[in-house]
XYZ file of C-alpha atoms in Angstrom:
697
model
C -48.949 3.296 -55.970
C -52.575 3.184 -57.039
C -55.192 2.988 -54.326
C -57.466 0.818 -56.472
C -57.986 -2.743 -55.325
C -56.509 -5.570 -57.425
C -59.036 -7.067 -59.779
C -59.660 -10.251 -57.820
C -59.567 -8.420 -54.489
C -62.088 -5.885 -55.739
C -64.618 -8.647 -56.067
C -64.344 -9.753 -52.422
C -67.426 -11.275 -50.990
C -69.620 -8.979 -53.085
C -69.350 -11.306 -56.056
C -71.648 -13.750 -54.268
C -74.247 -11.237 -53.141
C -76.636 -12.127 -55.973
C -76.107 -15.799 -55.281
C -76.581 -15.330 -51.535
C -79.868 -13.509 -52.134
C -81.069 -16.374 -54.317
C -79.982 -19.086 -51.888
C -81.269 -17.336 -48.763
C -84.668 -16.736 -50.388
C -85.007 -20.354 -51.450
C -83.589 -21.514 -48.123
C -86.349 -19.723 -46.234
C -88.942 -21.712 -48.172
C -87.563 -24.991 -46.818
C -88.305 -24.346 -43.149
C -91.162 -26.658 -42.196
C -93.358 -26.162 -39.160
C -93.147 -29.001 -36.649
C -96.137 -31.267 -36.415
C -98.427 -31.060 -33.418
C -97.727 -33.456 -30.595
C -100.202 -36.270 -30.236
C -100.459 -35.960 -26.452
C -103.051 -35.614 -23.723
C -100.591 -35.665 -20.809
C -98.063 -33.025 -21.771
C -94.939 -32.162 -19.752
C -96.549 -29.148 -18.063
C -100.316 -29.642 -18.320
C -102.941 -32.366 -18.558
C -105.817 -31.926 -21.014
C -109.048 -33.908 -20.725
C -112.358 -33.870 -22.579
C -115.661 -34.380 -20.743
C -119.111 -34.220 -22.308
C -122.483 -33.491 -20.777
C -125.561 -35.529 -21.667
C -127.008 -34.973 -25.160
C -130.413 -33.375 -25.565
C -132.039 -32.818 -28.958
C -128.708 -32.954 -30.784
C -126.979 -30.541 -28.411
C -124.531 -31.059 -25.590
C -121.878 -29.166 -23.633
C -118.260 -30.295 -23.815
C -115.713 -29.349 -21.153
C -112.027 -28.967 -21.987
C -110.452 -29.533 -18.582
C -106.947 -28.073 -18.325
C -104.765 -28.866 -15.322
C -101.278 -27.310 -15.342
C -98.663 -28.717 -13.005
C -98.221 -27.043 -9.623
C -96.840 -23.522 -9.906
C -97.829 -23.159 -13.564
C -100.792 -21.443 -15.227
C -102.724 -21.195 -18.486
C -104.392 -18.105 -19.973
C -107.797 -16.434 -20.285
C -109.284 -15.345 -23.616
C -107.532 -11.982 -23.251
C -104.181 -12.974 -21.703
C -103.379 -9.433 -20.537
C -100.028 -7.752 -21.146
C -98.376 -11.086 -22.027
C -99.417 -14.604 -22.917
C -101.461 -16.302 -25.624
C -105.153 -17.175 -25.871
C -105.964 -20.881 -25.992
C -107.069 -21.984 -29.468
C -109.321 -24.942 -30.275
C -109.900 -26.540 -33.667
C -112.700 -29.101 -33.930
C -113.583 -31.868 -36.358
C -117.246 -32.862 -35.825
C -119.884 -35.005 -37.525
C -121.467 -33.545 -40.637
C -123.966 -30.825 -39.737
C -122.639 -30.329 -36.207
C -121.110 -27.071 -34.987
C -119.170 -25.846 -31.963
C -119.692 -22.443 -30.389
C -116.902 -20.239 -29.070
C -115.104 -21.226 -25.892
C -116.677 -20.002 -22.649
C -113.987 -19.175 -20.087
C -114.246 -19.226 -16.283
C -113.549 -16.044 -14.339
C -109.757 -15.529 -14.461
C -107.227 -14.513 -11.822
C -104.415 -11.983 -11.916
C -100.772 -12.953 -12.100
C -98.314 -10.065 -11.772
C -94.665 -10.638 -12.797
C -92.208 -7.715 -12.617
C -95.036 -5.270 -13.121
C -96.477 -7.195 -16.108
C -100.112 -8.195 -15.591
C -101.333 -11.561 -16.880
C -104.892 -12.948 -16.806
C -104.574 -16.630 -15.982
C -105.955 -19.860 -14.563
C -104.004 -21.620 -11.815
C -104.976 -25.181 -11.031
C -107.789 -26.964 -12.833
C -110.027 -24.934 -15.134
C -112.798 -26.046 -17.466
C -113.377 -24.301 -20.785
C -116.923 -25.001 -21.967
C -118.041 -25.412 -25.573
C -121.712 -25.754 -26.547
C -122.291 -28.045 -29.528
C -125.394 -28.251 -31.714
C -126.533 -30.269 -34.705
C -125.185 -33.570 -33.427
C -126.901 -36.629 -34.960
C -129.836 -38.072 -33.045
C -128.457 -41.594 -33.487
C -125.020 -43.005 -34.133
C -121.646 -41.853 -32.875
C -120.830 -38.331 -31.774
C -117.208 -38.482 -32.868
C -115.228 -35.320 -32.080
C -111.566 -34.524 -32.654
C -109.921 -31.535 -30.999
C -106.559 -29.886 -31.556
C -105.818 -27.569 -28.644
C -102.921 -25.106 -28.724
C -102.140 -23.251 -25.509
C -99.373 -21.612 -23.513
C -98.410 -22.761 -20.022
C -96.063 -20.687 -17.833
C -94.623 -20.418 -14.377
C -93.131 -17.246 -12.912
C -90.036 -17.341 -15.131
C -90.588 -19.324 -18.337
C -93.351 -20.153 -20.807
C -93.770 -23.325 -22.852
C -96.210 -23.620 -25.790
C -97.943 -26.998 -25.838
C -100.434 -28.717 -28.086
C -102.824 -31.589 -27.447
C -104.708 -33.671 -30.001
C -107.725 -35.468 -28.536
C -110.321 -37.645 -30.224
C -113.310 -39.448 -28.709
C -116.919 -40.433 -29.165
C -118.672 -37.922 -26.896
C -121.037 -40.669 -25.741
C -118.072 -42.513 -24.216
C -116.868 -39.550 -22.143
C -120.221 -38.390 -20.785
C -120.247 -36.954 -17.306
C -123.181 -35.950 -15.157
C -125.295 -32.826 -15.457
C -124.098 -32.029 -11.956
C -120.449 -31.999 -13.067
C -121.217 -29.755 -16.049
C -123.279 -27.484 -13.797
C -120.307 -27.201 -11.442
C -118.064 -26.201 -14.322
C -120.674 -23.720 -15.532
C -120.877 -22.127 -12.093
C -117.280 -20.962 -12.546
C -118.284 -18.934 -15.620
C -119.071 -15.231 -15.173
C -122.765 -14.586 -14.556
C -124.812 -13.204 -17.432
C -126.896 -10.684 -15.532
C -126.789 -8.040 -18.236
C -124.695 -5.665 -16.129
C -123.818 -2.391 -17.807
C -121.888 0.686 -16.835
C -120.382 3.865 -18.214
C -116.797 4.950 -18.664
C -115.002 8.166 -19.486
C -111.386 8.919 -20.411
C -109.800 12.157 -19.301
C -106.068 12.999 -19.244
C -105.132 9.359 -19.927
C -107.196 8.202 -16.938
C -110.119 5.809 -17.457
C -112.894 5.910 -14.872
C -115.905 3.560 -14.932
C -119.117 3.433 -12.877
C -121.345 0.370 -12.448
C -124.798 0.395 -10.883
C -125.186 -2.788 -8.879
C -127.033 -4.071 -5.827
C -124.997 -4.546 -2.696
C -122.182 -2.211 -3.776
C -121.571 -1.306 -0.135
C -120.575 -4.912 0.640
C -117.791 -4.986 -1.971
C -114.328 -5.124 -0.420
C -112.411 -5.120 -3.738
C -113.077 -5.440 -7.459
C -111.178 -5.872 -10.685
C -112.260 -5.420 -14.302
C -110.848 -7.819 -16.916
C -111.307 -6.252 -20.382
C -112.027 -8.562 -23.299
C -110.565 -6.176 -25.888
C -107.011 -4.941 -26.236
C -106.053 -1.278 -26.014
C -108.873 -0.063 -23.777
C -106.856 0.187 -20.575
C -103.311 -0.222 -19.343
C -103.098 -3.817 -18.089
C -100.120 -3.105 -15.854
C -101.646 -0.120 -14.055
C -103.424 -0.681 -10.720
C -107.204 -0.327 -10.550
C -108.486 1.840 -7.727
C -111.988 0.960 -6.475
C -114.492 3.111 -4.559
C -118.219 3.372 -3.892
C -119.844 6.705 -4.761
C -123.561 7.473 -4.979
C -124.482 3.806 -4.675
C -122.289 2.957 -7.656
C -119.055 1.035 -7.874
C -116.419 3.327 -9.394
C -113.107 2.064 -10.805
C -110.207 4.184 -11.959
C -107.088 3.148 -13.866
C -104.743 4.263 -16.648
C -106.267 4.357 -20.121
C -104.884 2.185 -22.910
C -103.483 3.127 -26.302
C -106.868 3.255 -28.134
C -108.529 6.597 -27.277
C -111.352 6.012 -29.768
C -112.891 3.028 -28.011
C -116.637 3.440 -27.406
C -117.528 0.108 -25.783
C -115.478 -2.131 -23.485
C -116.799 -5.655 -22.873
C -115.254 -7.661 -20.086
C -115.696 -9.457 -16.793
C -116.045 -7.719 -13.428
C -114.697 -9.746 -10.532
C -116.080 -8.765 -7.134
C -114.721 -9.683 -3.712
C -117.189 -9.631 -0.850
C -115.421 -10.796 2.252
C -113.847 -14.131 1.424
C -116.030 -14.823 -1.624
C -115.329 -13.901 -5.228
C -117.941 -13.736 -7.980
C -117.715 -12.644 -11.573
C -120.189 -11.178 -14.015
C -120.096 -10.165 -17.663
C -120.065 -6.391 -18.028
C -120.384 -3.991 -20.952
C -119.069 -0.469 -20.430
C -120.311 2.278 -22.737
C -119.006 5.807 -23.096
C -120.958 8.180 -20.841
C -120.885 10.364 -17.759
C -119.126 8.976 -14.691
C -119.136 10.420 -11.161
C -115.943 11.329 -9.375
C -114.085 8.736 -7.341
C -115.032 8.316 -3.725
C -112.647 7.149 -1.019
C -110.739 4.118 -2.374
C -111.527 0.816 -0.712
C -108.734 -0.161 1.673
C -108.314 -3.711 0.439
C -105.252 -5.264 -1.024
C -105.094 -7.902 -3.682
C -106.674 -11.126 -2.406
C -104.561 -14.259 -2.035
C -105.935 -15.782 -5.240
C -104.316 -13.008 -7.256
C -100.681 -14.103 -7.473
C -97.475 -12.172 -7.795
C -94.696 -14.119 -9.451
C -90.960 -13.830 -9.136
C -89.226 -11.032 -11.028
C -88.636 -11.696 -14.701
C -85.387 -10.702 -16.388
C -84.784 -6.968 -16.726
C -85.337 -5.852 -20.316
C -82.420 -3.416 -20.109
C -80.103 -6.132 -18.767
C -81.251 -8.656 -21.388
C -80.733 -6.065 -24.144
C -77.202 -5.386 -22.887
C -76.382 -9.101 -22.776
C -77.741 -9.551 -26.304
C -75.623 -6.613 -27.507
C -72.475 -8.151 -26.013
C -73.403 -11.598 -27.334
C -73.813 -10.247 -30.861
C -70.483 -8.438 -30.582
C -68.679 -11.687 -29.705
C -70.180 -13.426 -32.762
C -67.890 -11.347 -34.996
C -64.871 -13.452 -34.029
C -66.539 -16.712 -35.088
C -64.784 -18.399 -38.052
C -67.799 -18.151 -40.351
C -68.437 -14.451 -39.651
C -64.915 -13.045 -39.314
C -63.964 -13.381 -43.036
C -67.083 -11.495 -44.089
C -66.492 -8.719 -41.562
C -62.793 -8.494 -42.461
C -63.308 -8.111 -46.201
C -66.206 -5.745 -45.739
C -64.130 -3.566 -43.406
C -61.127 -3.584 -45.733
C -63.355 -2.603 -48.648
C -63.772 0.788 -46.944
C -60.020 1.295 -47.200
C -60.157 1.461 -50.996
C -59.490 4.798 -52.631
C -62.438 7.065 -53.208
C -64.507 5.905 -50.239
C -65.854 9.190 -48.894
C -66.986 9.560 -45.269
C -70.581 9.760 -46.487
C -70.188 6.527 -48.493
C -68.587 4.783 -45.503
C -71.462 5.802 -43.228
C -74.016 4.715 -45.813
C -72.444 1.266 -46.208
C -72.242 0.861 -42.436
C -75.913 1.742 -42.009
C -77.113 -0.607 -44.752
C -74.847 -3.411 -43.488
C -76.445 -2.916 -40.065
C -79.911 -2.854 -41.615
C -79.243 -6.182 -43.353
C -78.125 -7.819 -40.104
C -80.929 -6.400 -37.973
C -83.623 -7.257 -40.538
C -82.432 -10.862 -40.758
C -82.075 -11.330 -36.996
C -85.522 -9.817 -36.371
C -87.019 -12.074 -39.052
C -85.489 -15.167 -37.413
C -86.549 -13.982 -33.959
C -90.080 -13.246 -35.152
C -90.325 -16.677 -36.754
C -89.117 -18.268 -33.505
C -91.735 -16.426 -31.432
C -94.501 -17.173 -33.950
C -93.677 -20.885 -33.981
C -93.618 -21.058 -30.185
C -96.908 -19.149 -29.952
C -98.369 -21.642 -32.429
C -97.462 -24.575 -30.189
C -94.109 -25.592 -31.681
C -91.342 -26.504 -29.258
C -88.389 -24.698 -30.852
C -85.436 -22.588 -29.779
C -82.756 -20.343 -31.239
C -81.216 -21.713 -34.475
C -84.297 -23.963 -34.787
C -83.974 -23.861 -38.582
C -80.685 -25.789 -38.394
C -82.540 -28.841 -37.073
C -83.965 -29.304 -40.594
C -81.375 -31.050 -42.820
C -82.679 -29.186 -45.884
C -81.801 -25.900 -44.231
C -78.361 -27.242 -43.315
C -77.871 -28.344 -46.927
C -78.910 -24.905 -48.185
C -76.503 -23.231 -45.778
C -73.805 -25.639 -47.012
C -74.327 -24.373 -50.574
C -74.152 -20.761 -49.443
C -70.937 -21.237 -47.439
C -69.400 -23.259 -50.289
C -70.131 -20.464 -52.746
C -68.494 -17.902 -50.440
C -65.435 -20.111 -49.867
C -64.918 -20.752 -53.596
C -65.223 -17.055 -54.337
C -62.694 -16.116 -51.665
C -60.355 -18.792 -53.025
C -60.517 -17.122 -56.438
C -62.241 -19.933 -58.352
C -64.829 -17.666 -59.944
C -66.026 -14.104 -60.325
C -69.578 -13.421 -61.413
C -69.882 -10.959 -64.298
C -71.122 -7.412 -63.816
C -70.080 -7.185 -60.166
C -67.391 -4.763 -59.063
C -66.070 -2.984 -56.015
C -63.960 -0.477 -57.884
C -63.326 2.897 -56.407
C -65.827 4.636 -58.657
C -68.662 3.105 -56.652
C -70.769 2.627 -59.760
C -71.343 -1.080 -59.402
C -74.924 -2.118 -59.556
C -74.509 -4.631 -56.781
C -72.135 -2.607 -54.615
C -73.031 0.326 -52.389
C -76.213 0.193 -50.336
C -77.647 -3.006 -51.830
C -74.370 -4.885 -51.529
C -73.867 -3.706 -47.936
C -77.410 -4.774 -46.989
C -77.013 -8.276 -48.390
C -73.556 -8.652 -46.885
C -75.121 -7.917 -43.486
C -77.916 -10.404 -44.142
C -75.324 -12.982 -45.140
C -73.321 -12.389 -41.961
C -76.459 -12.860 -39.851
C -77.410 -16.108 -41.603
C -73.993 -17.737 -41.233
C -73.800 -16.586 -37.599
C -76.900 -18.524 -36.500
C -75.041 -21.775 -35.685
C -72.881 -19.818 -33.239
C -73.434 -18.793 -29.671
C -71.169 -17.419 -27.017
C -70.906 -15.510 -23.760
C -73.972 -13.507 -22.702
C -76.220 -14.883 -25.464
C -77.795 -17.726 -23.485
C -79.364 -15.553 -20.788
C -80.433 -12.905 -23.309
C -82.189 -15.324 -25.675
C -83.744 -17.166 -22.739
C -85.210 -13.867 -21.532
C -86.660 -13.300 -25.001
C -88.916 -16.333 -24.488
C -90.179 -15.082 -21.121
C -90.947 -11.455 -21.942
C -93.773 -10.205 -24.130
C -93.474 -10.254 -27.919
C -92.429 -6.590 -28.320
C -89.899 -6.902 -25.478
C -88.505 -10.100 -27.033
C -88.022 -8.316 -30.349
C -86.050 -5.616 -28.504
C -83.660 -8.350 -27.334
C -83.267 -9.678 -30.896
C -82.625 -6.088 -31.981
C -79.800 -5.916 -29.426
C -78.293 -9.123 -30.824
C -78.342 -7.704 -34.352
C -76.862 -4.374 -33.302
C -74.071 -6.152 -31.421
C -73.208 -8.199 -34.515
C -73.164 -5.023 -36.646
C -71.318 -2.857 -34.112
C -67.691 -3.316 -35.330
C -68.445 -2.378 -38.941
C -70.779 0.373 -37.773
C -67.913 1.843 -35.737
C -65.522 1.625 -38.706
C -68.031 3.374 -40.937
C -68.703 6.253 -38.542
C -65.285 6.765 -36.910
C -62.723 8.065 -39.447
C -59.824 7.352 -37.076
C -60.641 3.638 -37.195
C -60.784 3.646 -40.999
C -57.433 5.416 -41.172
C -55.878 2.634 -39.118
C -56.928 0.023 -41.677
C -54.028 -1.134 -43.874
C -53.853 0.423 -47.339
C -55.051 -1.749 -50.233
C -52.502 -3.631 -52.258
C -51.662 -7.008 -53.779
C -51.589 -8.495 -50.274
C -55.408 -8.374 -50.223
C -55.616 -11.096 -52.868
C -53.544 -13.348 -50.623
C -55.693 -12.400 -47.609
C -58.853 -13.362 -49.487
C -57.445 -16.812 -50.193
C -56.373 -17.144 -46.551
C -59.854 -16.164 -45.334
C -61.364 -18.855 -47.535
C -59.908 -21.490 -45.184
C -62.321 -20.918 -42.253
C -65.205 -20.867 -44.735
C -64.095 -24.231 -46.174
C -63.819 -25.508 -42.581
C -67.371 -24.300 -41.927
C -68.570 -26.094 -45.075
C -66.838 -29.283 -43.919
C -68.551 -28.989 -40.543
C -71.940 -28.571 -42.223
C -71.300 -31.698 -44.299
C -70.670 -33.608 -41.072
C -73.845 -32.199 -39.492
C -75.839 -33.159 -42.596
C -74.542 -36.716 -42.393
C -75.477 -36.920 -38.709
C -78.971 -35.608 -39.397
C -79.898 -37.329 -42.656
C -77.519 -40.262 -42.834
C -75.265 -41.322 -45.714
C -77.915 -40.652 -48.349
C -78.388 -37.094 -47.131
C -74.631 -36.541 -46.990
C -74.227 -37.707 -50.593
C -77.035 -35.425 -51.778
C -75.535 -32.430 -49.966
C -71.966 -33.020 -51.186
C -73.214 -33.689 -54.719
C -75.234 -30.469 -54.721
C -72.223 -28.499 -53.460
C -70.024 -30.019 -56.181
C -72.567 -29.183 -58.896
C -72.881 -25.664 -57.570
C -69.088 -25.221 -57.611
C -68.867 -26.419 -61.213
C -71.750 -24.150 -62.237
C -70.166 -21.110 -60.582
C -66.786 -21.824 -62.189
C -68.385 -22.166 -65.638
C -70.527 -19.066 -65.211
C -67.564 -17.046 -63.955
C -65.434 -18.152 -66.931
C -68.143 -17.362 -69.478
C -67.956 -13.604 -68.920
C -71.657 -13.187 -69.696
C -74.450 -11.750 -67.620
C -76.468 -14.893 -67.115
C -77.771 -14.467 -63.589
C -81.205 -15.824 -64.631
C -79.459 -19.092 -65.530
C -77.691 -19.033 -62.170
C -81.029 -18.519 -60.444
C -82.472 -21.498 -62.271
C -79.441 -23.653 -61.463
C -79.654 -22.793 -57.759
C -83.379 -23.552 -57.746
C -82.827 -26.951 -59.371
C -80.046 -27.842 -56.929
C -82.086 -26.879 -53.864
C -85.175 -28.620 -55.244
C -83.108 -31.803 -55.425
C -82.545 -31.497 -51.680
C -86.231 -31.215 -50.766
C -86.534 -34.990 -50.095
C -83.893 -34.659 -47.368
C -85.266 -35.352 -43.937
C -83.880 -36.194 -40.551
C -83.491 -39.825 -39.632
C -86.264 -40.880 -37.298
C -86.032 -43.105 -34.275
C -82.302 -42.671 -33.778
C -81.208 -42.321 -30.187
C -79.412 -39.171 -29.173
C -75.703 -39.600 -29.668
C -73.261 -39.271 -26.817
C -70.871 -36.946 -28.576
C -68.130 -36.777 -25.948
C -66.991 -40.314 -25.342
C -63.962 -39.065 -23.373
C -66.062 -38.278 -20.302
C -66.656 -41.386 -18.199
C -70.096 -42.834 -17.497
C -71.828 -40.864 -20.301
C -75.405 -41.526 -21.375
C -78.156 -39.793 -23.332
C -80.171 -37.191 -21.428
C -83.740 -37.706 -20.329
C -85.658 -36.215 -17.427
C -86.232 -39.694 -16.046
C -82.520 -40.550 -16.184
C -81.594 -37.300 -14.457
C -84.202 -37.784 -11.741
C -82.998 -41.319 -11.152
C -79.408 -40.188 -10.640
C -80.509 -37.381 -8.324
C -82.617 -39.793 -6.269
C -79.536 -42.001 -5.887
C -77.444 -39.016 -4.765
C -74.992 -39.394 -7.667
C -73.093 -36.244 -8.742
C -74.197 -35.525 -12.299
C -72.896 -33.303 -15.085
C -75.540 -32.460 -17.703
C -74.820 -30.667 -20.917
C -76.782 -29.880 -24.063
C -75.083 -29.660 -27.436
C -75.693 -29.779 -31.186
C -73.412 -30.708 -34.044
C -73.979 -27.301 -35.680
C -73.142 -25.378 -32.467
C -69.579 -24.120 -32.840
C -69.254 -23.088 -29.191
C -70.359 -26.582 -28.162
C -67.713 -28.199 -30.356
C -64.977 -25.913 -28.993
C -65.855 -26.932 -25.427
C -66.064 -30.615 -26.358
C -62.670 -30.626 -28.047
C -61.169 -28.541 -25.259
C -62.226 -28.632 -21.609
C -64.563 -31.628 -21.905
C -61.827 -33.765 -23.471
C -59.056 -32.658 -21.139
C -57.296 -35.674 -19.596
C -57.286 -34.116 -16.123
C -61.037 -33.445 -16.333
C -61.699 -37.019 -17.422
C -59.651 -38.350 -14.502
C -61.314 -35.989 -11.991
C -64.784 -37.063 -13.146
C -63.740 -40.717 -12.909
C -62.326 -40.338 -9.402
C -65.397 -38.445 -8.131
C -67.874 -40.877 -9.699
C -69.531 -38.137 -11.751
C -72.132 -39.354 -14.240
C -72.616 -37.395 -17.471
C -75.885 -36.933 -19.366
C -75.697 -35.526 -22.897
C -78.671 -33.813 -24.554
C -78.118 -33.881 -28.334
C -80.212 -31.106 -29.930
C -78.868 -31.575 -33.466
C -82.313 -32.798 -34.423
C -85.484 -31.347 -32.941
C -86.272 -32.848 -29.529
C -89.247 -31.339 -27.632
C -88.075 -32.760 -24.293
C -84.708 -31.033 -24.631
C -86.318 -27.817 -25.884
C -88.617 -27.701 -22.875
C -85.781 -28.459 -20.460
C -83.667 -25.689 -21.969
C -86.602 -23.304 -21.541
C -87.039 -24.373 -17.920
C -83.529 -23.028 -17.291
C -84.104 -19.793 -19.194
C -82.302 -20.866 -22.360
C -83.490 -20.631 -25.958
C -80.684 -22.744 -27.386
C -77.451 -24.609 -26.775
C -74.999 -24.886 -25.132
C -76.265 -25.328 -21.581
C -74.073 -26.835 -18.844
C -75.401 -27.901 -15.436
C -73.737 -29.610 -12.504
C -75.732 -31.420 -9.808
C -73.640 -32.139 -6.736
C -74.950 -35.025 -4.634
C -78.029 -33.810 -2.785
C -77.796 -30.296 -4.288
C -79.741 -28.302 -6.851
C -78.476 -27.491 -10.342
C -75.530 -25.150 -10.698
C -75.537 -23.213 -13.980
C -72.077 -23.119 -15.587
C -70.758 -20.545 -18.092
C -71.070 -21.170 -21.829
C -67.287 -21.139 -22.197
C -65.803 -23.918 -20.046
C -62.318 -24.358 -18.646
C -60.634 -27.493 -17.354
C -59.858 -25.883 -13.991
C -63.517 -24.952 -13.511
C -64.718 -28.520 -14.135
C -62.060 -30.082 -11.925
C -62.936 -27.683 -9.092
C -66.557 -28.903 -9.191
C -65.501 -32.451 -8.349
C -63.461 -31.322 -5.334
C -66.233 -29.455 -3.547
C -67.530 -31.027 -0.297
C -70.520 -33.347 -0.582
C -73.761 -31.673 0.550
C -75.787 -34.861 0.792
């Protein structure tokens, strides 16, 4: 019997690789950045503008930032993690705003990661010039900033607008704010780097009275933020020593020197220049002062990476990913696939997955750093993206069902296909990553939540783990000959398997149609279904023509997706309570939850989305179980449902406050007790057991 694949089985999923590249490229162009919130009182910080008296067309404006208790904002150089506050002004014609002047910061150490922060109220000062001598001094400010506690960070944005004459405060108030700025005494010093150790010396009066000091650099790369700074007095000079940073060519280091003299702390601007520095004297025996905080430990990077790896591995059994993995794995069983070719395909499949996951993760981090309140799978909250994914899944399903085969694409044993081999493996991996984004599962919640707490590079390591976990099964098949030998030999049965594997893809397409209808209403549903129908007809006609007309296919896909651009989510609709089976269900809000907790009512809170497959499995299973419904009814449990199908900043922030980047999230509040975090995969027995625990109120 020949080892060659049957003609229609040879095509497999590779016959849609060109189409998937086209659709995924156009799909990426549809993701729209969320608009800035028009708020002054944000969930985690209050922002207020105050203006000093005008004098000759100039005045000082104070941006007063007050994070909630236990939270902090960031200095101009945030340290090893964090984001600088950014201000964008709209001023009268001819007026200008200088750079922000920051108060002297404090240190905030979390799991060995040093942050430069402000805790409590801080005033950022901006000097304005060129204001009109008469008439209004209208100013509009868009402020983007990051606010964090010791475990999570939330990007916020505030848009403020006022006539500066109406918000004038006294010279005394502005002078008080200005007193918190570092002094401009023209202090200078020298530094030298030797064997990765940076040592600096500052000539200053009263050095003998200094009990501790800390240097906050204004530039990145000069010193290791996380390393301790030893302080001594030698030869009448203050000498600091710490680990050097990654930039050995630095010649000047501007910054702020914070001095502690007894119970007082003062700060001064300081410029260090390369030069000769004396040896360290005896280090000052002073610990970090109380104002310099140490937060609770953040998630271990190694642990988060491991959880992400396991989470990605579990994604392979999801109905939208499993057909792709199955056909790709079986393609290695065809005759003529050498060990070298198998390894090459495995590596490029992995590269496609990892590249796509890192791109999505990078976009998520960039949006959050820019002030957007988004989480994992954020792109699926845009109905245009859902519609584009619907077209992609429909194309895959129709191909697996045997409706069409694009010309010039082959998976024959000779390996000569232009779209097979490395390129085909790469785009198959990218495709698997894209269709896996609506899914979540065990281990992923904690891992992705950690990605939003750790620094950018550390977060990307976690996304790398997720991608590697998703690629791991095919990677193992490609590199372990014994696994390949256990794969069934090709034969006519593969054509039947392809048609069978089209069923979960059609089910996925049907689910996306439902999500589109929920997001964009009947009009959006009709547009999406119509586009999918047109795409199916176009693919059938192109496949029957037997000509190489991919440019026409590209144009057709572009026209279809362009028709979906007007799609947008319905506004003003209340969050749906998607599990009517549970008694006493209502839409989630912080106020509703707090009210129930104040009343001592046991409360079950869960967060879901129509495109979240894991959420739907739980809702159709444990959350709809008759025994669970009865147990909740008997115990008087109230249920709050957070529907994240469409973007909801309140839900996004609440997810982040519990270390989650996406849904599902399940919490149970016993009467008088704090939240209990439940697993992402629920069971009826687990939920019933919650209602039978003794009351702690």
